[in-house]
Amino acid sequence: MSAILPPATRVVSGMRSTGRLHLGHYHGVLKNWVRLQHEYDCLFFVADWHALTTHYEDPAIIAPSVREMAVDWIAAGVDPRSATLFVQSDVPQHAELHLLLSMITPLAWLERVPTYKDQQAQLRERDLATYGFLGYPLLQTADVLAYRAALVPVGEDQVPHIELAREIARRFNHLYGREPGFVERAEEALRKMGRRPARAYKELRDAYLEQGDSQALETARALIERQPNMVLGDKERLLGYLEGHGRLILSEPQTLLTPQSRMPGLDGQKMSKSYGNVISLRESPDEVTRKIRTMPTDPSRKRRTDPGEPTHCPVWPFHEIYSSEETKAWVQEGCRTAGIGCLECKQPVIDAVNAELAPMRARAQEWESDAGLVRNILTDGARRAREIAEETLVDVRRAMNLRWE
Ligand code: TRP
Ligand code: SF4
């Protein structure tokens, strides 16, 4: 059983900085982040090192998209007062943990991650036979384990990466197990807690370990969780000590599967920059109108008088996302009877997309015009991230005997 019950469940996720964000990102990822930020202690970062693994030959696009990405997140409703936003390369602990974990990672574990071969095949124009690309999921593992994240919101394709993170955490804990001096450190944490709660803890621990009193275990756990000034490391130590085993140094993250909302592109394929079928989050109303008005429709509706079938039309999935039941019924009826024209049918979608983007555009403009503000947010975010990650790294270094002084 895991002894790790973080005080506020921590959520970590990243996004590669390889260009402007679009509606696919919004419906697939950002909407979910916006919801999560109110429920958990969320850390969201721009994965610029991950972007380099595939774009090392043309890194010029990475730097500008870092800031743009942060602005897009905020525009979409990610609130820097709720979530911690930062840039991966501002937190060197990710790289250090990646290096240290690489020592214990069997090559075969990386080679069998499905995205490794898939992506190499898909991005054949890039040379991805690199060390960095093979290590992509391990860097992601470090991103997550550095914060002892409990939950990682990702899409389906990323599930194997989080599985790898769990396997690596388990292997690390197995190899380095209890931290050296665990009992002494647990005792010290107890002393810091104060006499009365420490005595209560000891009595409850004895009751559990000697008589198997599970109620005592629960009470003791609650007691630790309530300690106001205790650092996470000490909490985990005391939770582990309670059950008679050591403190697990790294915790196993769980996937928080993003509800599948497949945002269709303008041509019916998945919305993706590489297909050139996107509506970006900062698209102007005129551009939105133009792009939707020129979308292809059911090919059987050559003339206005030809009846059509919504399920054969790339516009229909947009109605499914944006339209009321009433509008959808109007589309189905009107399309099948040639009662409405395609431009007429598209208008409610145009209006809905523009209504969704209007507050984002406004927020983006506001933040765009104040470069210092975004920089401050990312700088503050990185400072907090480094503090948390450094706590983990202290334990990891110690566990791996990297203290020679
Ligand atoms: N690999 C993720 C993607 O392509 C991005 C990512 C990098 C990430 N590090 C992460 C996601 C850590 C979650 C947690 O979408
Ligand atoms: Fe598509 Fe609407 Fe035209 Fe039917 S009426 S083909 S659903 S755009």
Short mmCIF file of C-alpha atoms and ligand atoms in Angstrom, two decimals:
data_model
loop_
_atom_site.label_atom_id
_atom_site.label_comp_id
_atom_site.label_asym_id
_atom_site.label_seq_id
_atom_site.Cartn_x
_atom_site.Cartn_y
_atom_site.Cartn_z
CA MET A 1 0.00 0.00 0.00
CA SER A 2 1.26 3.44 -0.79
CA ALA A 3 1.98 5.59 2.20
CA ILE A 4 1.88 8.75 0.18
CA LEU A 5 -1.10 10.98 0.64
CA PRO A 6 -0.06 14.39 -0.57
CA PRO A 7 -1.75 17.24 1.30
CA ALA A 8 -3.36 18.69 -1.78
CA THR A 9 -3.37 16.25 -4.64
CA ARG A 10 -0.80 17.39 -7.12
CA VAL A 11 -1.43 17.48 -10.83
CA VAL A 12 1.33 18.00 -13.38
CA SER A 13 1.07 18.35 -17.12
CA GLY A 14 3.06 19.82 -19.96
CA MET A 15 2.60 20.92 -23.52
CA ARG A 16 5.25 21.02 -26.20
CA SER A 17 5.95 24.48 -27.54
CA THR A 18 5.84 24.00 -31.27
CA GLY A 19 3.44 26.70 -32.41
CA ARG A 20 0.18 28.56 -31.97
CA LEU A 21 -2.61 26.87 -30.06
CA HIS A 22 -5.91 26.14 -31.74
CA LEU A 23 -9.42 24.98 -30.92
CA GLY A 24 -8.19 21.37 -30.84
CA HIS A 25 -5.92 22.24 -27.91
CA TYR A 26 -8.71 24.14 -26.23
CA HIS A 27 -11.32 21.39 -26.38
CA GLY A 28 -8.81 18.56 -25.97
CA VAL A 29 -6.63 19.90 -23.16
CA LEU A 30 -7.08 23.44 -21.91
CA LYS A 31 -10.75 23.24 -20.97
CA ASN A 32 -9.81 20.31 -18.79
CA TRP A 33 -6.91 22.19 -17.17
CA VAL A 34 -9.21 25.10 -16.40
CA ARG A 35 -11.49 22.71 -14.53
CA LEU A 36 -8.67 20.94 -12.73
CA GLN A 37 -7.00 24.10 -11.48
CA HIS A 38 -9.82 24.65 -9.00
CA GLU A 39 -9.72 21.11 -7.65
CA TYR A 40 -6.01 20.34 -7.34
CA ASP A 41 -2.57 21.80 -6.84
CA CYS A 42 -1.79 22.11 -10.54
CA LEU A 43 1.56 22.70 -12.19
CA PHE A 44 1.45 23.30 -15.94
CA PHE A 45 4.60 23.82 -17.92
CA VAL A 46 5.77 24.62 -21.42
CA ALA A 47 7.80 21.59 -22.48
CA ASP A 48 10.50 23.36 -24.49
CA TRP A 49 13.04 20.56 -24.02
CA HIS A 50 10.47 18.11 -25.33
CA ALA A 51 9.96 20.37 -28.33
CA LEU A 52 13.69 20.18 -29.01
CA THR A 53 13.63 16.39 -29.21
CA THR A 54 11.79 16.63 -32.52
CA HIS A 55 12.68 20.17 -33.62
CA TYR A 56 16.39 20.28 -32.81
CA GLU A 57 17.17 21.16 -36.42
CA ASP A 58 14.95 24.25 -36.46
CA PRO A 59 14.82 25.45 -32.86
CA ALA A 60 13.94 28.99 -33.97
CA ILE A 61 10.22 28.33 -33.56
CA ILE A 62 10.58 27.17 -29.98
CA ALA A 63 11.51 30.38 -28.16
CA PRO A 64 8.72 32.60 -29.56
CA SER A 65 6.13 29.91 -29.01
CA VAL A 66 7.01 29.60 -25.33
CA ARG A 67 5.60 33.01 -24.47
CA GLU A 68 2.78 32.69 -26.94
CA MET A 69 1.80 29.43 -25.38
CA ALA A 70 1.66 30.92 -21.91
CA VAL A 71 -0.51 33.76 -23.22
CA ASP A 72 -2.79 31.28 -24.97
CA TRP A 73 -3.19 29.27 -21.78
CA ILE A 74 -4.12 32.33 -19.79
CA ALA A 75 -6.41 33.52 -22.58
CA ALA A 76 -8.17 30.15 -22.46
CA GLY A 77 -8.85 30.58 -18.76
CA VAL A 78 -5.89 28.96 -17.03
CA ASP A 79 -5.48 31.24 -14.05
CA PRO A 80 -1.94 31.88 -12.84
CA ARG A 81 -3.35 32.62 -9.40
CA SER A 82 -4.72 29.08 -9.21
CA ALA A 83 -2.18 27.05 -11.14
CA THR A 84 1.60 27.29 -11.26
CA LEU A 85 2.77 28.03 -14.80
CA PHE A 86 6.39 27.71 -15.82
CA VAL A 87 8.84 26.74 -18.53
CA GLN A 88 10.52 23.35 -18.31
CA SER A 89 14.02 24.61 -19.09
CA ASP A 90 13.77 27.08 -16.19
CA VAL A 91 13.77 24.11 -13.82
CA PRO A 92 17.07 22.23 -14.23
CA GLN A 93 15.89 19.64 -11.72
CA HIS A 94 13.93 18.01 -14.55
CA ALA A 95 17.17 17.46 -16.45
CA GLU A 96 19.06 16.24 -13.43
CA LEU A 97 16.34 13.76 -12.55
CA HIS A 98 16.21 12.63 -16.17
CA LEU A 99 19.93 11.93 -16.06
CA LEU A 100 19.77 10.10 -12.75
CA LEU A 101 16.79 8.01 -13.84
CA SER A 102 18.57 7.14 -17.08
CA MET A 103 21.05 5.16 -14.99
CA ILE A 104 18.37 2.70 -13.94
CA THR A 105 16.29 2.63 -17.12
CA PRO A 106 16.62 -0.51 -19.23
CA LEU A 107 16.95 0.41 -22.90
CA ALA A 108 14.26 -2.10 -23.78
CA TRP A 109 11.71 -0.17 -21.70
CA LEU A 110 12.24 2.88 -23.88
CA GLU A 111 12.38 1.01 -27.16
CA ARG A 112 9.04 -0.62 -26.55
CA VAL A 113 7.14 2.61 -25.84
CA PRO A 114 4.69 2.70 -28.78
CA THR A 115 5.17 6.40 -29.60
CA TYR A 116 8.87 5.78 -30.24
CA LYS A 117 8.46 3.80 -33.44
CA ASP A 118 5.13 5.40 -34.41
CA GLN A 119 6.46 8.92 -34.33
CA GLN A 120 9.67 8.00 -36.12
CA ALA A 121 7.53 6.53 -38.89
CA GLN A 122 5.18 9.53 -38.94
CA LEU A 123 7.85 12.20 -38.91
CA ARG A 124 10.03 10.50 -41.47
CA GLU A 125 11.29 13.83 -42.79
CA ARG A 126 13.08 14.38 -39.47
CA ASP A 127 15.99 12.29 -38.27
CA LEU A 128 14.74 10.98 -34.96
CA ALA A 129 17.34 8.28 -34.49
CA THR A 130 18.72 10.32 -31.61
CA TYR A 131 19.45 9.68 -27.99
CA GLY A 132 17.21 12.59 -26.99
CA PHE A 133 14.22 11.25 -28.86
CA LEU A 134 14.58 7.78 -27.39
CA GLY A 135 14.69 9.44 -23.98
CA TYR A 136 11.55 11.53 -24.60
CA PRO A 137 9.31 9.44 -22.33
CA LEU A 138 11.98 9.31 -19.66
CA LEU A 139 12.24 13.09 -19.63
CA GLN A 140 8.47 13.12 -19.26
CA THR A 141 8.85 10.65 -16.40
CA ALA A 142 11.24 13.06 -14.72
CA ASP A 143 8.78 15.94 -15.30
CA VAL A 144 6.19 14.07 -13.33
CA LEU A 145 8.25 12.33 -10.65
CA ALA A 146 10.11 15.52 -9.75
CA TYR A 147 6.87 16.82 -8.24
CA ARG A 148 5.64 13.52 -6.82
CA ALA A 149 2.53 14.17 -8.89
CA ALA A 150 -0.48 12.04 -8.08
CA LEU A 151 -2.33 12.71 -11.31
CA VAL A 152 -1.25 13.51 -14.84
CA PRO A 153 -3.95 14.70 -17.24
CA VAL A 154 -3.08 13.48 -20.71
CA GLY A 155 -4.72 12.12 -23.82
CA GLU A 156 -4.92 8.47 -24.78
CA ASP A 157 -1.66 8.49 -26.75
CA GLN A 158 0.30 9.47 -23.64
CA VAL A 159 -0.90 6.66 -21.40
CA PRO A 160 2.16 4.46 -22.07
CA HIS A 161 4.40 7.35 -20.99
CA ILE A 162 2.71 7.56 -17.61
CA GLU A 163 2.91 3.80 -17.32
CA LEU A 164 6.63 4.09 -17.85
CA ALA A 165 6.78 6.76 -15.14
CA ARG A 166 5.12 4.34 -12.73
CA GLU A 167 7.50 1.52 -13.64
CA ILE A 168 10.50 3.76 -13.18
CA ALA A 169 9.25 5.01 -9.81
CA ARG A 170 8.72 1.44 -8.69
CA ARG A 171 12.16 0.39 -9.88
CA PHE A 172 13.77 3.34 -8.16
CA ASN A 173 12.02 2.62 -4.88
CA HIS A 174 12.92 -1.03 -5.21
CA LEU A 175 16.59 -0.29 -5.84
CA TYR A 176 17.05 2.47 -3.30
CA GLY A 177 14.17 1.62 -1.04
CA ARG A 178 14.22 3.27 2.28
CA GLU A 179 16.17 6.43 2.40
CA PRO A 180 19.34 6.07 4.46
CA GLY A 181 18.87 7.19 8.04
CA PHE A 182 15.13 6.84 7.63
CA VAL A 183 14.32 6.09 11.24
CA GLU A 184 16.42 8.99 12.52
CA ARG A 185 14.80 11.35 10.06
CA ALA A 186 11.32 10.15 11.00
CA GLU A 187 12.14 10.68 14.68
CA GLU A 188 13.41 14.14 13.90
CA ALA A 189 10.23 14.96 12.02
CA LEU A 190 8.32 13.82 15.09
CA ARG A 191 10.29 16.12 17.33
CA LYS A 192 9.55 19.05 15.05
CA MET A 193 5.86 18.26 15.34
CA GLY A 194 5.75 19.12 19.03
CA ARG A 195 5.41 16.98 22.16
CA ARG A 196 1.68 16.37 22.34
CA PRO A 197 0.96 15.40 18.75
CA ALA A 198 4.17 13.35 18.71
CA ARG A 199 3.02 11.36 21.72
CA ALA A 200 -0.39 10.81 20.16
CA TYR A 201 1.32 9.64 16.97
CA LYS A 202 3.46 7.14 18.84
CA GLU A 203 0.52 5.68 20.72
CA LEU A 204 -1.50 5.32 17.55
CA ARG A 205 1.47 3.80 15.74
CA ASP A 206 1.93 1.23 18.50
CA ALA A 207 -1.75 0.41 18.45
CA TYR A 208 -1.58 -0.22 14.75
CA LEU A 209 1.70 -2.09 14.59
CA GLU A 210 1.14 -4.18 17.71
CA GLN A 211 -2.60 -4.81 17.57
CA GLY A 212 -3.42 -4.14 13.93
CA ASP A 213 -5.85 -1.41 14.97
CA SER A 214 -6.75 0.07 11.59
CA GLN A 215 -8.81 2.82 13.18
CA ALA A 216 -5.64 3.99 14.92
CA LEU A 217 -3.88 4.02 11.57
CA GLU A 218 -6.56 6.26 10.09
CA THR A 219 -6.50 8.58 13.07
CA ALA A 220 -2.72 8.87 12.93
CA ARG A 221 -2.83 9.62 9.22
CA ALA A 222 -5.37 12.34 9.77
CA LEU A 223 -3.18 13.73 12.53
CA ILE A 224 -0.23 14.02 10.15
CA GLU A 225 -2.30 15.52 7.39
CA ARG A 226 -3.46 18.20 9.81
CA GLN A 227 0.04 19.35 10.76
CA PRO A 228 0.16 22.91 9.51
CA ASN A 229 3.87 23.51 9.08
CA MET A 230 5.19 20.13 8.09
CA VAL A 231 7.00 19.83 4.75
CA LEU A 232 5.81 17.17 2.34
CA GLY A 233 8.94 15.06 2.83
CA ASP A 234 8.38 14.79 6.57
CA LYS A 235 4.72 13.98 6.09
CA GLU A 236 5.61 11.14 3.79
CA ARG A 237 8.28 9.92 6.17
CA LEU A 238 5.84 9.82 9.06
CA LEU A 239 3.17 8.17 6.93
CA GLY A 240 5.66 5.47 5.91
CA TYR A 241 6.96 5.09 9.45
CA LEU A 242 3.43 4.61 10.66
CA GLU A 243 3.09 1.43 8.66
CA GLY A 244 6.50 0.12 9.55
CA HIS A 245 8.09 0.57 6.16
CA GLY A 246 10.33 3.28 4.83
CA ARG A 247 9.31 6.36 3.05
CA LEU A 248 8.84 5.73 -0.64
CA ILE A 249 11.14 8.17 -2.33
CA LEU A 250 9.24 8.51 -5.58
CA SER A 251 5.50 8.19 -5.88
CA GLU A 252 3.64 6.47 -8.70
CA PRO A 253 1.52 8.84 -10.76
CA GLN A 254 -1.86 7.93 -12.19
CA THR A 255 -3.18 8.96 -15.56
CA LEU A 256 -6.12 11.31 -15.53
CA LEU A 257 -7.50 10.58 -18.94
CA THR A 258 -8.72 13.69 -20.68
CA PRO A 259 -12.33 13.10 -21.69
CA GLN A 260 -12.12 12.32 -25.36
CA SER A 261 -13.42 15.31 -27.20
CA ARG A 262 -12.17 14.93 -30.71
CA MET A 263 -12.15 18.38 -32.15
CA PRO A 264 -12.61 17.98 -35.88
CA GLY A 265 -10.62 20.10 -38.27
CA LEU A 266 -12.03 22.21 -41.07
CA ASP A 267 -11.71 19.28 -43.46
CA GLY A 268 -13.17 16.56 -41.24
CA GLN A 269 -9.79 15.15 -40.20
CA LYS A 270 -8.53 15.69 -36.67
CA MET A 271 -7.66 19.35 -36.11
CA SER A 272 -3.90 19.61 -36.41
CA LYS A 273 -1.44 22.22 -37.57
CA SER A 274 0.26 19.73 -39.86
CA TYR A 275 -3.00 19.23 -41.78
CA GLY A 276 -3.53 22.99 -42.19
CA ASN A 277 -7.12 22.68 -40.96
CA VAL A 278 -7.06 24.69 -37.75
CA ILE A 279 -8.79 27.66 -36.20
CA SER A 280 -6.28 29.24 -33.87
CA LEU A 281 -7.30 30.67 -30.51
CA ARG A 282 -6.44 34.17 -31.70
CA GLU A 283 -8.09 34.00 -35.09
CA SER A 284 -9.92 37.22 -36.01
CA PRO A 285 -13.71 37.07 -36.40
CA ASP A 286 -13.34 37.68 -40.14
CA GLU A 287 -10.90 34.83 -40.51
CA VAL A 288 -13.17 32.51 -38.54
CA THR A 289 -16.05 33.47 -40.80
CA ARG A 290 -14.00 32.98 -43.94
CA LYS A 291 -12.57 29.65 -42.84
CA ILE A 292 -15.92 28.17 -41.91
CA ARG A 293 -17.72 29.55 -44.94
CA THR A 294 -15.18 27.86 -47.22
CA MET A 295 -15.33 24.54 -45.40
CA PRO A 296 -16.21 21.61 -47.61
CA THR A 297 -19.70 20.16 -47.09
CA ASP A 298 -21.48 16.96 -48.03
CA PRO A 299 -20.25 16.38 -51.61
CA SER A 300 -23.70 15.23 -52.68
CA ARG A 301 -25.04 18.78 -52.17
CA LYS A 302 -23.68 20.24 -55.36
CA ARG A 303 -26.58 22.59 -55.80
CA ARG A 304 -28.68 24.37 -53.23
CA THR A 305 -31.61 22.16 -54.21
CA ASP A 306 -29.76 18.87 -53.65
CA PRO A 307 -30.60 17.22 -50.34
CA GLY A 308 -27.65 16.25 -48.13
CA GLU A 309 -26.73 14.11 -45.18
CA PRO A 310 -25.19 15.81 -42.11
CA THR A 311 -23.21 12.69 -41.11
CA HIS A 312 -21.34 12.97 -44.43
CA CYS A 313 -20.46 16.60 -43.79
CA PRO A 314 -17.44 18.02 -41.91
CA VAL A 315 -19.63 20.85 -40.62
CA TRP A 316 -21.84 18.46 -38.64
CA PRO A 317 -19.24 17.61 -35.96
CA PHE A 318 -19.01 21.34 -35.27
CA HIS A 319 -22.74 21.44 -34.68
CA GLU A 320 -22.36 18.50 -32.35
CA ILE A 321 -19.91 20.50 -30.26
CA TYR A 322 -21.46 23.94 -30.50
CA SER A 323 -25.18 23.69 -31.22
CA SER A 324 -28.28 23.20 -29.13
CA GLU A 325 -30.57 20.25 -29.71
CA GLU A 326 -32.94 22.60 -31.41
CA THR A 327 -30.36 23.87 -33.87
CA LYS A 328 -29.16 20.35 -34.54
CA ALA A 329 -32.70 19.26 -35.37
CA TRP A 330 -33.01 22.28 -37.67
CA VAL A 331 -29.79 21.26 -39.46
CA GLN A 332 -30.80 17.64 -39.90
CA GLU A 333 -34.21 18.47 -41.20
CA GLY A 334 -33.04 21.37 -43.37
CA CYS A 335 -30.09 19.49 -44.84
CA ARG A 336 -31.99 16.32 -45.68
CA THR A 337 -34.83 18.21 -47.32
CA ALA A 338 -32.66 20.88 -48.93
CA GLY A 339 -34.70 23.31 -46.87
CA ILE A 340 -31.61 25.30 -45.83
CA GLY A 341 -28.48 26.24 -47.70
CA CYS A 342 -24.99 25.33 -46.49
CA LEU A 343 -24.02 28.91 -45.69
CA GLU A 344 -27.17 29.28 -43.67
CA CYS A 345 -26.34 26.05 -41.87
CA LYS A 346 -22.82 27.25 -41.08
CA GLN A 347 -23.87 30.57 -39.58
CA PRO A 348 -24.73 29.26 -36.08
CA VAL A 349 -21.32 27.54 -35.99
CA ILE A 350 -19.57 30.74 -37.01
CA ASP A 351 -21.43 32.64 -34.32
CA ALA A 352 -20.69 30.02 -31.65
CA VAL A 353 -16.97 29.80 -32.45
CA ASN A 354 -16.68 33.57 -32.45
CA ALA A 355 -18.54 33.80 -29.17
CA GLU A 356 -16.21 31.24 -27.64
CA LEU A 357 -13.11 33.00 -28.93
CA ALA A 358 -14.17 36.57 -28.12
CA PRO A 359 -13.14 36.54 -24.45
CA MET A 360 -9.97 34.66 -25.32
CA ARG A 361 -8.99 37.21 -27.94
CA ALA A 362 -9.61 40.02 -25.50
CA ARG A 363 -7.57 38.38 -22.74
CA ALA A 364 -4.77 37.44 -25.13
CA GLN A 365 -4.55 41.04 -26.34
CA GLU A 366 -4.36 42.33 -22.81
CA TRP A 367 -1.59 39.93 -21.85
CA GLU A 368 0.23 40.24 -25.12
CA SER A 369 0.59 43.97 -24.61
CA ASP A 370 2.33 43.49 -21.28
CA ALA A 371 5.34 41.28 -21.88
CA GLY A 372 6.62 41.89 -18.36
CA LEU A 373 3.52 40.46 -16.79
CA VAL A 374 3.82 37.13 -18.55
CA ARG A 375 7.50 37.00 -17.79
CA ASN A 376 6.80 37.57 -14.10
CA ILE A 377 4.25 34.81 -14.00
CA LEU A 378 6.62 32.33 -15.61
CA THR A 379 9.50 33.44 -13.39
CA ASP A 380 7.43 33.09 -10.22
CA GLY A 381 6.07 29.77 -11.42
CA ALA A 382 9.56 28.43 -12.07
CA ARG A 383 10.69 29.53 -8.63
CA ARG A 384 7.91 27.56 -6.96
CA ALA A 385 8.48 24.58 -9.26
CA ARG A 386 12.20 24.54 -8.45
CA GLU A 387 11.48 24.56 -4.74
CA ILE A 388 9.19 21.55 -4.96
CA ALA A 389 11.41 19.65 -7.37
CA GLU A 390 14.50 20.38 -5.30
CA GLU A 391 12.88 18.70 -2.29
CA THR A 392 12.55 15.55 -4.36
CA LEU A 393 16.04 15.84 -5.79
CA VAL A 394 17.57 16.15 -2.33
CA ASP A 395 16.04 12.79 -1.48
CA VAL A 396 16.96 11.24 -4.83
CA ARG A 397 20.59 12.34 -4.61
CA ARG A 398 20.83 11.07 -1.08
CA ALA A 399 19.23 7.75 -2.03
CA MET A 400 21.74 7.34 -4.85
CA ASN A 401 24.62 8.15 -2.55
CA LEU A 402 25.60 11.31 -4.34
CA ARG A 403 26.62 13.10 -1.18
CA TRP A 404 30.33 12.82 -0.76
CA GLU A 405 31.10 15.64 1.64
N1 TRP B 1 4.49 14.40 -24.12
C1 TRP B 1 3.38 15.28 -23.87
C2 TRP B 1 2.61 15.48 -25.18
O1 TRP B 1 3.17 15.32 -26.24
C3 TRP B 1 3.83 16.61 -23.31
C4 TRP B 1 4.48 16.44 -21.98
C5 TRP B 1 5.79 16.62 -21.69
C6 TRP B 1 3.83 16.08 -20.77
N2 TRP B 1 6.03 16.38 -20.38
C7 TRP B 1 4.85 16.05 -19.79
C8 TRP B 1 2.52 15.78 -20.44
C9 TRP B 1 4.56 15.68 -18.47
C10 TRP B 1 2.23 15.42 -19.13
C11 TRP B 1 3.26 15.38 -18.15
O2 TRP B 1 1.46 15.83 -25.12
FE1 SF4 B 2 -23.31 20.18 -44.22
FE2 SF4 B 2 -25.12 21.85 -43.24
FE3 SF4 B 2 -24.64 21.78 -45.86
FE4 SF4 B 2 -25.86 19.76 -44.69
S1 SF4 B 2 -26.62 21.85 -44.87
S2 SF4 B 2 -24.20 19.62 -46.18
S3 SF4 B 2 -24.87 19.70 -42.73
S4 SF4 B 2 -23.24 22.42 -44.26
#
